[in-house]
Coordinates of C-alpha atoms and ligand atoms in Angstrom, one line a residue:
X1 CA -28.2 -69.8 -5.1
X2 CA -27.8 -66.8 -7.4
X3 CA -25.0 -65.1 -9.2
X4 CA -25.1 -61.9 -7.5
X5 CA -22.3 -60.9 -10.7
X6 CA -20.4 -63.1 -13.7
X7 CA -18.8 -64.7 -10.8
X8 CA -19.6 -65.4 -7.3
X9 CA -22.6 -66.3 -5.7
X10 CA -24.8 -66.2 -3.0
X11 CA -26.1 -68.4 -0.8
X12 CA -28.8 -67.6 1.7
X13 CA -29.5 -68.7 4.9
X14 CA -33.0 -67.2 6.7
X15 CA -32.6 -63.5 6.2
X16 CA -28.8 -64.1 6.0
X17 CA -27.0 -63.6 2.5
X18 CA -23.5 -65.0 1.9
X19 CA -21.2 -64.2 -1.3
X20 CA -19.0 -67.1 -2.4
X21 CA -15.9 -66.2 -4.6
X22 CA -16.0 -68.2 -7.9
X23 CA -12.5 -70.3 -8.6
X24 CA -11.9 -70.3 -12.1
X25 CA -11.1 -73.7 -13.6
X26 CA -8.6 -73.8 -16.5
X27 CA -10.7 -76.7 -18.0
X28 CA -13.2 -78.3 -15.9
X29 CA -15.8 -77.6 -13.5
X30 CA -15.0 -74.2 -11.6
X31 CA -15.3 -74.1 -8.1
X32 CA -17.0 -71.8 -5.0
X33 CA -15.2 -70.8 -2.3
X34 CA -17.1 -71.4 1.0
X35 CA -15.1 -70.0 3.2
X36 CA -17.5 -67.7 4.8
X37 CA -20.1 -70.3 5.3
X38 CA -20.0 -71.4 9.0
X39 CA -18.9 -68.0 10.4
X40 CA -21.7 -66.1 8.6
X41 CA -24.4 -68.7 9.1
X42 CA -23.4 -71.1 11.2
X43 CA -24.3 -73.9 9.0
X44 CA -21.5 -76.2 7.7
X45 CA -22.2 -77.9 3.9
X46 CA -23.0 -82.0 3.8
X47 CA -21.6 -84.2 0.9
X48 CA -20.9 -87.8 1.7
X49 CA -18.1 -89.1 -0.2
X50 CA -17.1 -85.2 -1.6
X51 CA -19.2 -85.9 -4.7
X52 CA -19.7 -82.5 -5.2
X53 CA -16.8 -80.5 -2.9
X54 CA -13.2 -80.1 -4.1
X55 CA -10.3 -80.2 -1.6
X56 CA -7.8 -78.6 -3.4
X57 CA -6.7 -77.0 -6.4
X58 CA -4.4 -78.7 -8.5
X59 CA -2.4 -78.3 -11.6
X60 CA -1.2 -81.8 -11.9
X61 CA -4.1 -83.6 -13.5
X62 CA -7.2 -83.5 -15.2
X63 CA -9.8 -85.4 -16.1
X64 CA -13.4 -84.9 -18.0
X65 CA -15.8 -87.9 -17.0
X66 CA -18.3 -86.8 -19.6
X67 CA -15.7 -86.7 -22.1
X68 CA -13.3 -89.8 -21.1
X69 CA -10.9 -87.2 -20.9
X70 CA -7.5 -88.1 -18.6
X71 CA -4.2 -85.6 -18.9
X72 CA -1.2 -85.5 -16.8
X73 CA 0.0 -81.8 -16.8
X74 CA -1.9 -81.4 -19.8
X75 CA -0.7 -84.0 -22.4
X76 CA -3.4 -86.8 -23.1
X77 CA -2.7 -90.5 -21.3
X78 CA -2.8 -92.1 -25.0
X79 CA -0.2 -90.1 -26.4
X80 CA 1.9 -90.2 -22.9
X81 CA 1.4 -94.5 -22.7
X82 CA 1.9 -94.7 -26.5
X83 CA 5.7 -92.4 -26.2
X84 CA 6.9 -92.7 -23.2
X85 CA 8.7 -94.2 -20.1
X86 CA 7.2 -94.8 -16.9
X87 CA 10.0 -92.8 -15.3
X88 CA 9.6 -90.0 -18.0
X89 CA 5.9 -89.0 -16.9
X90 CA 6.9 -89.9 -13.1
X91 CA 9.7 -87.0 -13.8
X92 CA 6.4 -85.1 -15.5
X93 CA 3.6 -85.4 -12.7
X94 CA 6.5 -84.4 -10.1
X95 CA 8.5 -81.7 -11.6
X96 CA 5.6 -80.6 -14.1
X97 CA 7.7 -80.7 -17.6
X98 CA 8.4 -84.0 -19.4
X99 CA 12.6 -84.4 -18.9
X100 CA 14.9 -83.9 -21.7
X101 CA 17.1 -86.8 -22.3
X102 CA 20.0 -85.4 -19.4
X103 CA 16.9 -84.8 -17.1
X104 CA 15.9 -88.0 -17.7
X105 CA 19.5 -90.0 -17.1
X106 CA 19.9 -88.0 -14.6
X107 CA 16.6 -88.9 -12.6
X108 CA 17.2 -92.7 -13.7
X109 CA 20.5 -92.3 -12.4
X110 CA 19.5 -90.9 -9.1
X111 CA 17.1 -93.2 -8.5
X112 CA 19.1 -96.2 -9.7
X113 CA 21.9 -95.5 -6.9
X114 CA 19.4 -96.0 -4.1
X115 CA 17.3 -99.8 -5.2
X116 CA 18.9 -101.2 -2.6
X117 CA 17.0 -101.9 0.9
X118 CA 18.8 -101.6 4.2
X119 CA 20.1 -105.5 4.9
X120 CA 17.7 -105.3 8.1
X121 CA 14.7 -104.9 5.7
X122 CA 14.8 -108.4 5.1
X123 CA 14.1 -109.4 8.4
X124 CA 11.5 -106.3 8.6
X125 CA 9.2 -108.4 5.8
X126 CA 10.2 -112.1 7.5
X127 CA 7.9 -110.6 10.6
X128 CA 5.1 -111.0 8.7
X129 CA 2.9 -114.5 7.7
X130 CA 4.5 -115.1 4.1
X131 CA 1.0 -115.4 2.9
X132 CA 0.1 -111.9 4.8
X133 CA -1.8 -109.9 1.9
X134 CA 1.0 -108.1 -0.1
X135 CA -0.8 -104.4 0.1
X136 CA -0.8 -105.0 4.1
X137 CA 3.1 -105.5 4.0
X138 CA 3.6 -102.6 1.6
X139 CA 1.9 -100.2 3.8
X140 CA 4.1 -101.3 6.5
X141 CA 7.7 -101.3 4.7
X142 CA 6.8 -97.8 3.3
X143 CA 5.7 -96.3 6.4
X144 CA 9.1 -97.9 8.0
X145 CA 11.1 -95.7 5.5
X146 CA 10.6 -92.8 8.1
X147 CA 12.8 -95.4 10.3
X148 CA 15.5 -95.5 8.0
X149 CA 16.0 -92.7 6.2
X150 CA 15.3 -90.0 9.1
X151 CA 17.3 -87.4 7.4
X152 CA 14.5 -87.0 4.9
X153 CA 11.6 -86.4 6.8
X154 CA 11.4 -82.7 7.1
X155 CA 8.7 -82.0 4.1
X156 CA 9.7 -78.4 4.3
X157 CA 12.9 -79.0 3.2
X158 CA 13.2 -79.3 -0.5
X159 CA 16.1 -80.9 -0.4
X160 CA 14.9 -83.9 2.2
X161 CA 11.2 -83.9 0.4
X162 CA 13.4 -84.4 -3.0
X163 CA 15.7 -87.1 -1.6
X164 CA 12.0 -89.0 0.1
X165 CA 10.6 -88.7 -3.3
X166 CA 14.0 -90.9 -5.0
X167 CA 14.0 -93.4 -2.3
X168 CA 10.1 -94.1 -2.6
X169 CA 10.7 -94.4 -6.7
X170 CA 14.0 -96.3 -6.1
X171 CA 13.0 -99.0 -3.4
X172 CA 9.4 -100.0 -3.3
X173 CA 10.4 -102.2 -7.1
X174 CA 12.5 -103.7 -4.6
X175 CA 9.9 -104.1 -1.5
X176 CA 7.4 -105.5 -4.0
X177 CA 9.7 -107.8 -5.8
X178 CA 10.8 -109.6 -1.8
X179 CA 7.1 -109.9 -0.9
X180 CA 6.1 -111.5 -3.8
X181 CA 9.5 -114.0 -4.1
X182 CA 8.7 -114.5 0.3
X183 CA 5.3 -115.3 -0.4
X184 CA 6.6 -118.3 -2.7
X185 CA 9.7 -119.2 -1.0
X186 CA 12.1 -118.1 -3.5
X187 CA 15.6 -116.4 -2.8
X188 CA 15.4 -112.8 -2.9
X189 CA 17.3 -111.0 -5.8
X190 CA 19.4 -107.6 -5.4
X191 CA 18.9 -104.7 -7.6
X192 CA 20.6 -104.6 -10.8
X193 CA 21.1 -101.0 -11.6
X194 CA 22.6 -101.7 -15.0
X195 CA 18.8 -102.5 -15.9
X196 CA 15.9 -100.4 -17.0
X197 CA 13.5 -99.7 -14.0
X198 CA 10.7 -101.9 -15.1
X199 CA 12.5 -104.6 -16.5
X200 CA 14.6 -104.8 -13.1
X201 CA 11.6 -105.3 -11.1
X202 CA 10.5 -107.9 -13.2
X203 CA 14.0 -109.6 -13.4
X204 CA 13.9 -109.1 -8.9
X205 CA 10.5 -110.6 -9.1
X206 CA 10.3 -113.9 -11.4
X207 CA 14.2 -113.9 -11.8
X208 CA 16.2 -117.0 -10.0
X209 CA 20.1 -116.5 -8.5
X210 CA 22.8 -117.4 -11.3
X211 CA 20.5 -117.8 -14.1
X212 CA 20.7 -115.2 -16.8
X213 CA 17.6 -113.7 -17.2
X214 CA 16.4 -113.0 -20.5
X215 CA 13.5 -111.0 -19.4
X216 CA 10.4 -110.7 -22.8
X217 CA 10.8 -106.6 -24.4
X218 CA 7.2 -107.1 -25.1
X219 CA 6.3 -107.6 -21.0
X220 CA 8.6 -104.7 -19.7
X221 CA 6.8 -101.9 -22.5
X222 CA 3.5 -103.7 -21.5
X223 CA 4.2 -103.7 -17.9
X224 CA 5.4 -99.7 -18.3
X225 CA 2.7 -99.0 -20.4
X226 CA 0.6 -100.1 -17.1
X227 CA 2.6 -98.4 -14.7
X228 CA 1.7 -95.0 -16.7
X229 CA -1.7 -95.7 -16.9
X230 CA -1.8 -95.9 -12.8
X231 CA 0.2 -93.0 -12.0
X232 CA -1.9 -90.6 -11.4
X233 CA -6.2 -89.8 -11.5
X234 CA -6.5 -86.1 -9.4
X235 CA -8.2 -86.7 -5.8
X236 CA -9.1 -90.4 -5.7
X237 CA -9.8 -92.0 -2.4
X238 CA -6.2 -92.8 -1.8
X239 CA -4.4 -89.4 -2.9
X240 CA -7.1 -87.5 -1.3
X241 CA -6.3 -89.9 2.1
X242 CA -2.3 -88.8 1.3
X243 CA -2.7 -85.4 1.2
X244 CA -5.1 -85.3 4.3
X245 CA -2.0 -87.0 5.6
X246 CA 0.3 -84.7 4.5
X247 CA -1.8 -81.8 5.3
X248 CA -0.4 -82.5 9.1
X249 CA 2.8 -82.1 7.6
X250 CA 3.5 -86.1 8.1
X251 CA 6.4 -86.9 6.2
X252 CA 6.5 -88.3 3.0
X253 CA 6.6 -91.9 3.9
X254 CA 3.4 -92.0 6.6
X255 CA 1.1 -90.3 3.8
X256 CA 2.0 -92.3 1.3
X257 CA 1.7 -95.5 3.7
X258 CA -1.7 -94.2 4.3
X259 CA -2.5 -94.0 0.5
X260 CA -1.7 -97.8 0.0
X261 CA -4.0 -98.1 2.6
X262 CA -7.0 -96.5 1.3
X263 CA -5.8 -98.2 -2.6
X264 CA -6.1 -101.9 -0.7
X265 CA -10.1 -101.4 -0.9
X266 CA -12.0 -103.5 -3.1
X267 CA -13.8 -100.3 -4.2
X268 CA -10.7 -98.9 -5.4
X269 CA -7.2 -100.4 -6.2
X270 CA -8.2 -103.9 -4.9
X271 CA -11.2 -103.9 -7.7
X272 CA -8.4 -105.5 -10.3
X273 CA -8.1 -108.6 -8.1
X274 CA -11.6 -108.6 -7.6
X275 CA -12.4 -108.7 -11.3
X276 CA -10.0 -112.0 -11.2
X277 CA -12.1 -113.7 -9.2
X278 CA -15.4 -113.0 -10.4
X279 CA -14.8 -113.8 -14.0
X280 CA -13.8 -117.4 -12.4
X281 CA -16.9 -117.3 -10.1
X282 CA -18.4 -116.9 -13.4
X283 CA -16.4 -119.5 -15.2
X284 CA -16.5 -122.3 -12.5
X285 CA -20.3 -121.9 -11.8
X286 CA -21.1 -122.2 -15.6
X287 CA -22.9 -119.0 -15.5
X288 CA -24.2 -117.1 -18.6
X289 CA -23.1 -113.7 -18.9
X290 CA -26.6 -112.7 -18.7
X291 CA -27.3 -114.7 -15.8
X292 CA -24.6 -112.8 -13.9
X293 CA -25.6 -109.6 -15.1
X294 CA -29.3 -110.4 -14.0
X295 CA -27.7 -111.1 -10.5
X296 CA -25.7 -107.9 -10.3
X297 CA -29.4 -106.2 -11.2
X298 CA -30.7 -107.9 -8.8
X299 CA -30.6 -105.0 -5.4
X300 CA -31.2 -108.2 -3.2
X301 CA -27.8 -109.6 -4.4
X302 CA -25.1 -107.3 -3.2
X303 CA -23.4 -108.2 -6.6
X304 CA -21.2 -105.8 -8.2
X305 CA -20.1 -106.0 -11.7
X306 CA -16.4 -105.3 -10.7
X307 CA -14.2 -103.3 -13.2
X308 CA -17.4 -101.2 -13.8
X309 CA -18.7 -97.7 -13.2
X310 CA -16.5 -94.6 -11.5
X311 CA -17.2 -91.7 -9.7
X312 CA -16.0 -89.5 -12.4
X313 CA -15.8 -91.1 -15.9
X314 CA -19.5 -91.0 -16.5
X315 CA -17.9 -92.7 -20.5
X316 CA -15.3 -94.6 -20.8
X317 CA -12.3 -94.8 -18.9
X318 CA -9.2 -93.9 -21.7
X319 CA -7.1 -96.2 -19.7
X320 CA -9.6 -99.3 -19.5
X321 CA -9.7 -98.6 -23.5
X322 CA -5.9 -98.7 -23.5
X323 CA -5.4 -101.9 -21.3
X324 CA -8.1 -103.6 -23.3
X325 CA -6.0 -103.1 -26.5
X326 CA -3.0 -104.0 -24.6
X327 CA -5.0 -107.1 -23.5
X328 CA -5.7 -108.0 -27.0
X329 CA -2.3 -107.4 -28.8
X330 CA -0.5 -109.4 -25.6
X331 CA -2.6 -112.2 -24.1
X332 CA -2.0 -114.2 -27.1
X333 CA 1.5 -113.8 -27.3
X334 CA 2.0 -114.7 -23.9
X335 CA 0.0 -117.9 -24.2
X336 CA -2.6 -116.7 -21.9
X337 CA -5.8 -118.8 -21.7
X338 CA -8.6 -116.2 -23.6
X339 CA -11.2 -117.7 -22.1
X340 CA -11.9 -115.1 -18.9
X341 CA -10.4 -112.5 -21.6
X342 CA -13.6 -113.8 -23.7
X343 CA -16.2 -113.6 -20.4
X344 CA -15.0 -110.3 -19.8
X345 CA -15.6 -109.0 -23.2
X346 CA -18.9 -110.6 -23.0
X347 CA -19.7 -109.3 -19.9
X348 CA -18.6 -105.7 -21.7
X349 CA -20.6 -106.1 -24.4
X350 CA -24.0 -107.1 -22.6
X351 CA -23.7 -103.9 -19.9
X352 CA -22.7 -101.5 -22.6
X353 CA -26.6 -102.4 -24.3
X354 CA -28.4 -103.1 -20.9
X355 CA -30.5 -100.4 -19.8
X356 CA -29.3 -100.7 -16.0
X357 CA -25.4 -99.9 -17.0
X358 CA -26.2 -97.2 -19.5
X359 CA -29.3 -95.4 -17.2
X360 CA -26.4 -95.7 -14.3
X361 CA -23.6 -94.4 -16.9
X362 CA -21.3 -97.6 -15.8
X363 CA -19.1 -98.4 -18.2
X364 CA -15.6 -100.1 -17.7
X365 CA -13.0 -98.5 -15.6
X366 CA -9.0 -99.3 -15.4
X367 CA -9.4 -102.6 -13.4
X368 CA -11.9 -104.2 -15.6
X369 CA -9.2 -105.7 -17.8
X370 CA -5.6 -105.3 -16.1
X371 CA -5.9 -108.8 -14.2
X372 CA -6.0 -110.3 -17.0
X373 CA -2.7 -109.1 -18.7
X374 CA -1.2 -109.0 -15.3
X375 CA -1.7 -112.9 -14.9
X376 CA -0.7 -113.8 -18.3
X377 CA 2.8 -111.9 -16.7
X378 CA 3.1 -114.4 -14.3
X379 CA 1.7 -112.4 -11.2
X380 CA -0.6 -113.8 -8.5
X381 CA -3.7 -112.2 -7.8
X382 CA -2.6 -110.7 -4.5
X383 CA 0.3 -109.0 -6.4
X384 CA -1.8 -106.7 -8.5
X385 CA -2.8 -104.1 -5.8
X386 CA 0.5 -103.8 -5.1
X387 CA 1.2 -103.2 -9.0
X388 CA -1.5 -100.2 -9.2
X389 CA 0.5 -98.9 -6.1
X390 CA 3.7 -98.7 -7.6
X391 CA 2.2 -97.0 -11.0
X392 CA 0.4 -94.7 -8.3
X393 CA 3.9 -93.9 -6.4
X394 CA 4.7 -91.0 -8.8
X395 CA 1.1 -89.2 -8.6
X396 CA 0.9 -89.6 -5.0
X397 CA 4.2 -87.7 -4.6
X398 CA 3.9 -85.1 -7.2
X399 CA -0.1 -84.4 -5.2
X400 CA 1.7 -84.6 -1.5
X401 CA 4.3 -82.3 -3.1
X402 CA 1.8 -79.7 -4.7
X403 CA -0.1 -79.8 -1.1
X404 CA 3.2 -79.4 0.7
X405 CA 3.8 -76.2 -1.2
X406 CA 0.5 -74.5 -1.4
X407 CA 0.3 -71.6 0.7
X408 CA -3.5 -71.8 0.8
X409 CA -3.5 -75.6 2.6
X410 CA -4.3 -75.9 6.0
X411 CA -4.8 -79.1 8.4
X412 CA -7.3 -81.5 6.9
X413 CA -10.2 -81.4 9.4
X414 CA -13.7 -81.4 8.3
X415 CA -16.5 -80.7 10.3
X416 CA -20.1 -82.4 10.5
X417 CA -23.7 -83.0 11.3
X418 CA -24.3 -84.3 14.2
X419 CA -27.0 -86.3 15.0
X420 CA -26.1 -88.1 18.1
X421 CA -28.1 -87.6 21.2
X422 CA -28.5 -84.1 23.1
X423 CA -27.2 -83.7 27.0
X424 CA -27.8 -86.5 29.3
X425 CA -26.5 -87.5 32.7
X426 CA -24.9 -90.8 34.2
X427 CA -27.1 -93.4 36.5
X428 CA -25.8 -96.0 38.0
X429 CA -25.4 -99.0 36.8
X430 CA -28.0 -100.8 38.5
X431 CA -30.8 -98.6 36.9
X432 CA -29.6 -98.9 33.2
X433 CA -32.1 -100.4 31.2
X434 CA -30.2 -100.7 28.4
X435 CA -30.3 -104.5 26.6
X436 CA -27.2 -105.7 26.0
X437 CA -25.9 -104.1 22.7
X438 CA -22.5 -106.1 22.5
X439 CA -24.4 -108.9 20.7
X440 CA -21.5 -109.7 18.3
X441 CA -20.2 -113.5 19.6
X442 CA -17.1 -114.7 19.1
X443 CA -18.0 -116.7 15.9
X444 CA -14.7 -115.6 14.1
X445 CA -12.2 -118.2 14.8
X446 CA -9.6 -115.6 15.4
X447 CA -6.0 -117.5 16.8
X448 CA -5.4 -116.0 20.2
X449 CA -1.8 -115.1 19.5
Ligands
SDX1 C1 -10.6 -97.0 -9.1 O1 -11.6 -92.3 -8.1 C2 -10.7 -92.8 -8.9 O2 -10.2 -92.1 -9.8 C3 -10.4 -94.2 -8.7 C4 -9.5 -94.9 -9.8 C5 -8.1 -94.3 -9.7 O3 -7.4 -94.4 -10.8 O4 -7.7 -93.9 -8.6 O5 -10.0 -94.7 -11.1 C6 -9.3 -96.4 -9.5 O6 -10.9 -97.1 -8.0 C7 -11.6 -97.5 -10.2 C8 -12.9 -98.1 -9.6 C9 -12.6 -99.5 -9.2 N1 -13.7 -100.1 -8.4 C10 -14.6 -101.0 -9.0 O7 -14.5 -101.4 -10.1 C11 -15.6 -101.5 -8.0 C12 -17.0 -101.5 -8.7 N2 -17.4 -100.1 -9.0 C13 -18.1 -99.5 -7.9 O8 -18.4 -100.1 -6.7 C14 -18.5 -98.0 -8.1 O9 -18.8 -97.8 -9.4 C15 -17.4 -97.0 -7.7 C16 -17.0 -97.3 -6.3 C17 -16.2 -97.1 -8.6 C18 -18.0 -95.6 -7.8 O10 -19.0 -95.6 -6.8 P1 -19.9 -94.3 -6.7 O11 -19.5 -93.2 -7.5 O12 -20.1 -94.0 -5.2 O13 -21.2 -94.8 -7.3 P2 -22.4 -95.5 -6.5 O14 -21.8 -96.7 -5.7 O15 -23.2 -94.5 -5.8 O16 -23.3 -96.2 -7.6 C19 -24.3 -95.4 -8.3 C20 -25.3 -96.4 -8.8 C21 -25.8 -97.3 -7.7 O17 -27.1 -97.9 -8.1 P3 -28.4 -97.1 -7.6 O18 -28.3 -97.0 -6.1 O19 -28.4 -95.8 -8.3 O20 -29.6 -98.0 -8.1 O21 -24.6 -97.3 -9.7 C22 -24.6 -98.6 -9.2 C23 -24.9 -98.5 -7.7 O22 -25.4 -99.7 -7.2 N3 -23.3 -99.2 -9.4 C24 -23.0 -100.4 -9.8 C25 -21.6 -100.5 -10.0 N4 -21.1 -99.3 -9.7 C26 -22.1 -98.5 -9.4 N5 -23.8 -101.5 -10.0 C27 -23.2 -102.6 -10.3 N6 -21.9 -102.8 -10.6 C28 -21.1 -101.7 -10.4 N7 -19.8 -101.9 -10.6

C-alpha cells in the first residue's frame, strides 16, 4: 500500500486502486478507514482476533503496549490508583472529567439509594446449584435487571441509560456479595448505605447478622485500589463483546451480561483464578520453577504460564507492577502464607531472563499477582472473576455509552472468508456415503435433569 498524500492510502486490487482515509490518533497508532473496500473490490480484509483492525474510535482510554503506558481519559493509572476512589474514576471513565467533591457526593449518593435488590432476587440466585460458578450467576442476575427495572431500557434515552448505569454500579456489590455468602451457606446481609462503597461490599460479603463489623482500612483502599486498576483497558475481548451487544441497541443490562460472559474465559478475566491454581500445581507437585517453565516451553504441553503475556502490552503491564507492590506492602500484614507469593516471583524472575518470554515479549499482565492479594482478603478462588467484573462495571458502561452515542456506529456485523463447500444437491439417504461423523460418545457423565 502507498500514501497516495501525507494521509490516506491506497490499496490495490488487480488493476483496481482504492483510497483509504487516514484517522488521526491523538496518541497511538492512527487508523485507515476501509470503508470503500468490498464495494470497490469486492474483497473483504481477514484478521483473526482483530489484531490489527480497530472497531471503534474512542476517547475513553488509552494504552501504549510498547511503552506500558495505561490512561483513563488521559490521567496515568499510577497517579489515578495512588489518589483516588474507585467511584471517583468510575464518575471519570463515564462522564469524562474526574468529579468535584459535590459531583462526587452526589454520584455516591445516587448510587447508594439504589444497593438494594428486589426481595424476589433472592429467590432468582436460590435457582441456581450454590456451588454454580459465580461468573455464570452474575451473568444471569445482570441480564435479569432488564426484568426489573424495565423503565430503563431505552439506551436512547439519556435519562433511562443514566438511571441503568446507577443501578449496575449500585447493585451488582450486592449480587456478588449473596452469591458468594449462598455459596457458603451464610445469611445474606442488606446494604448499609451509611458505608463507603468498597467497604460495604466487603462488610455484605464476609460480614455476619448482629455482629459489628470492624472491617481492616488497609483491605477496603487495597481492595479500591484493585477495583481501579480493572476498570477499564479500551476494546478487550469483553468490552468489545458489549459494545457489539449494544451496537444492536440491546439495553444496558443484556451487553453488559454479555461482557461478564466473554470476562469468565480463562484467557481473559478467569486467568487470575487460573494463576491460583497453577502456582499450587506448582507447589503440591514439588516442581522447580525451571521445571515448570521448561514444561510451558515445551509446544507438546499445552502449558501456559498464566498471568503472562497480552495482546497489547508488549512491556510490562502498569497495573501487574501496581498489584505486585500492593502484594508486597499487604500480604504480610494480612498474614498471608508468602510461599506462592515467593513461586510467583520466582516464576517472574526466571521468564523475564529466558529467551522464550523475552523473544515472545511476555511479561506479566494484571492477573499474574491479584489472586494472591485477593485470597489473603478472605475470597475463594471462584470469587475473583467476579471481582475483575465489578472493577470492569464502570468501563464497560462509559464504552457502551460512548458507542450508544456515536453517530458513526452501525450494527456489529462482520463479514468473512468462506471456505466451506461450493453448490451441491441432496441424495437420498440411502446413497450417502458419508461415515458416521457424530463420533463423540456419551463419555461425559452429564445428570439427565
Ligand atoms: C486480560 O485485552 C486486554 O486488555 C485483556 C485484559 C483487560 O484488562 O481486559 O488486560 C485482561 O485478559 C489479561 C490476560 C490474561 N490472560 C492470561 O494471563 C492467559 C495467559 N496469556 C495468554 O494466553 C496470552 O498471552 C493472551 C491471551 C493474553 C494473549 O494472546 P495473544 O495475543 O493471542 O498471543 P498468542 O496466544 O498468539 O501468543 C503469541 C505467542 C505464542 O507462541 P508462538 O506460537 O509464537 O510460539 O506467545 C505464546 C504463544 O504460545 N504465549 C505464551 C503465553 N502467552 C502467549 N506462552 C506461554 N505462556 C503464556 N502465557
Amino acid at each position: 500500500m502507498t500514501d497516495t498524500n501525507a494521509n490516506n492510502a491506497t490499496f490495490t486490487v488487480g488493476d483496481t486502486n482504492v483510497e483509504f482515509e487516514r484517522v488521526s490518533a491523538t496518541q497511538g497508532s492512527d487508523g485507515f478507514s476501509i470503508a470503500p473496500l468490498l464495494a470497490k473490490t469486492g474483497t473483504v480484509t481477514l484478521d483473526p482476533g482483530f489484531v490489527n483492525t480497530a472497531s471503534c474510535t474512542s476517547d475513553i482510554t488509552y494504552i501504549s503496549g510498547s511503552e506500558g503506558i495505561l490512561r483513563y481519559r488521559g490521567y496515568p493509572i499510577e497517579e489515578l490508583a495512588e489518589n483516588c476512589s474507585f467511584l471517583e474514576v468510575a464518575y471519570l471513565l463515564i462522564y469524562g472529567e474526574l468529579p468535584n467533591p459535590t459531583s462526587l457526593a452526589a454520584f455516591g449518593r445516587r448510587i447508594n439509594e439504589h444497593t438494594l435488590l428486589h426481595e424476589d432476587f433472592k429467590r432468582f440466585f436460590t435457582a441456581f446449584p450454590s456451588q454454580g460458578h459465580p461468573m455464570a450467576i452474575l451473568q444471569s442476575g445482570i441480564a435479569g435487571m432488564a426484568t426489573y427495572y424495565e423503565h430503563t431500557l431505552d439506551p436512547k434515552d439519556e435519562e433511562q441509560l443514566d438511571m441503568a448505569s446507577i443501578l449496575l454500579l449500585a447493585k451488582v456489590p450486592t449480587m456478588i456479595a449473596y452469591i458468594a455468602k449462598r455459596a457458603i451457606g451464610l445469611p445474606l446481609l442488606y446494604p448499609d448505605s451509611s458505608r463507603y462503597y468498597t467497604e460495604d461490599f466487603i462488610r455484605m460479603t464476609f460480614g455476619l447478622p448482629y455482629q459489628g463489623e470492624e472491617i481492616d482500612p488497609l483491605v477496603v483502599r487495597a481492595l479500591d485500589t484493585l477495583l481501579i486498576l480493572h476498570a477499564d483497558h479500551e476494546q478487550n475481548c469483553s468490552t468489545s463483546t458489549v459494545r457489539l451487544v449494544g451496537s444492536a441497541q440491546a439495553n444496558l443490562y443484556s451487553s453488559v451480561a454479555s461482557g461478564v460472559g466473554a470476562l469468565s474465559g480463562p484467557l481473559h478475566g478467569g486467568a487470575n483464578e487460573a494463576v491460583m491454581r497453577m502456582l499450587r500445581e506448582i507447589r503440591d507437585a514439588g516442581l522447580t520453577v525451571d521445571e515448570f517453565v521448561s514444561q510451558v516451553k515445551d509446544k507438546k504441553n499445552s502449558v501456559r504460564l498464566m498471568g503472562f503475556g497480552h495482546r497489547v502490552y508488549k512491556n510490562f503491564d502498569p497495573r501487574a507492577r501496581i498489584v505486585k507492590s500492593l502484594a508486597d506492602e499487604i500480604l504480610p500484614r494480612l498474614g498471608s502464607e508468602n510461599e506462592l507469593f515467593d513461586i510467583a516471583k520466582s516464576l517472574e524472575e526466571a521468564a523475564l531472563s529466558d529467551e522464550y518470554f523475552v523473544a515472545r515479549r511476555l511479561y506479566p499482565n494484571v492477573d499474574f499477582y491479584t489472586g494472591l492479594i485477593y485470597e489473603a482478603m478472605g475470597f475463594p478462588a471462584k470469587m475473583f472473576t467476579p471481582l475483575f467484573a465489578l472493577g470492569r462495571l464502570p468501563g464497560w458502561i462509559a464504552q457502551y455509552r460512548e458507542l450508544i452515542n456515536d453517530p458513526t456506529q452501525r450494527i456489529g456485523r462482520p463479514r468473512q472468508v468462506y471456505t466451506g463447500e461450493t453448490e451441491r444437491h441432496w441424495i437420498p439417504r440411502e446413497e450417502r456415503q458419508t461415515a458416521d461423523l457424530l463420533h463423540l460418545s456419551d463419555s461425559l457423565n452429564v445428570a439427565k435433569l
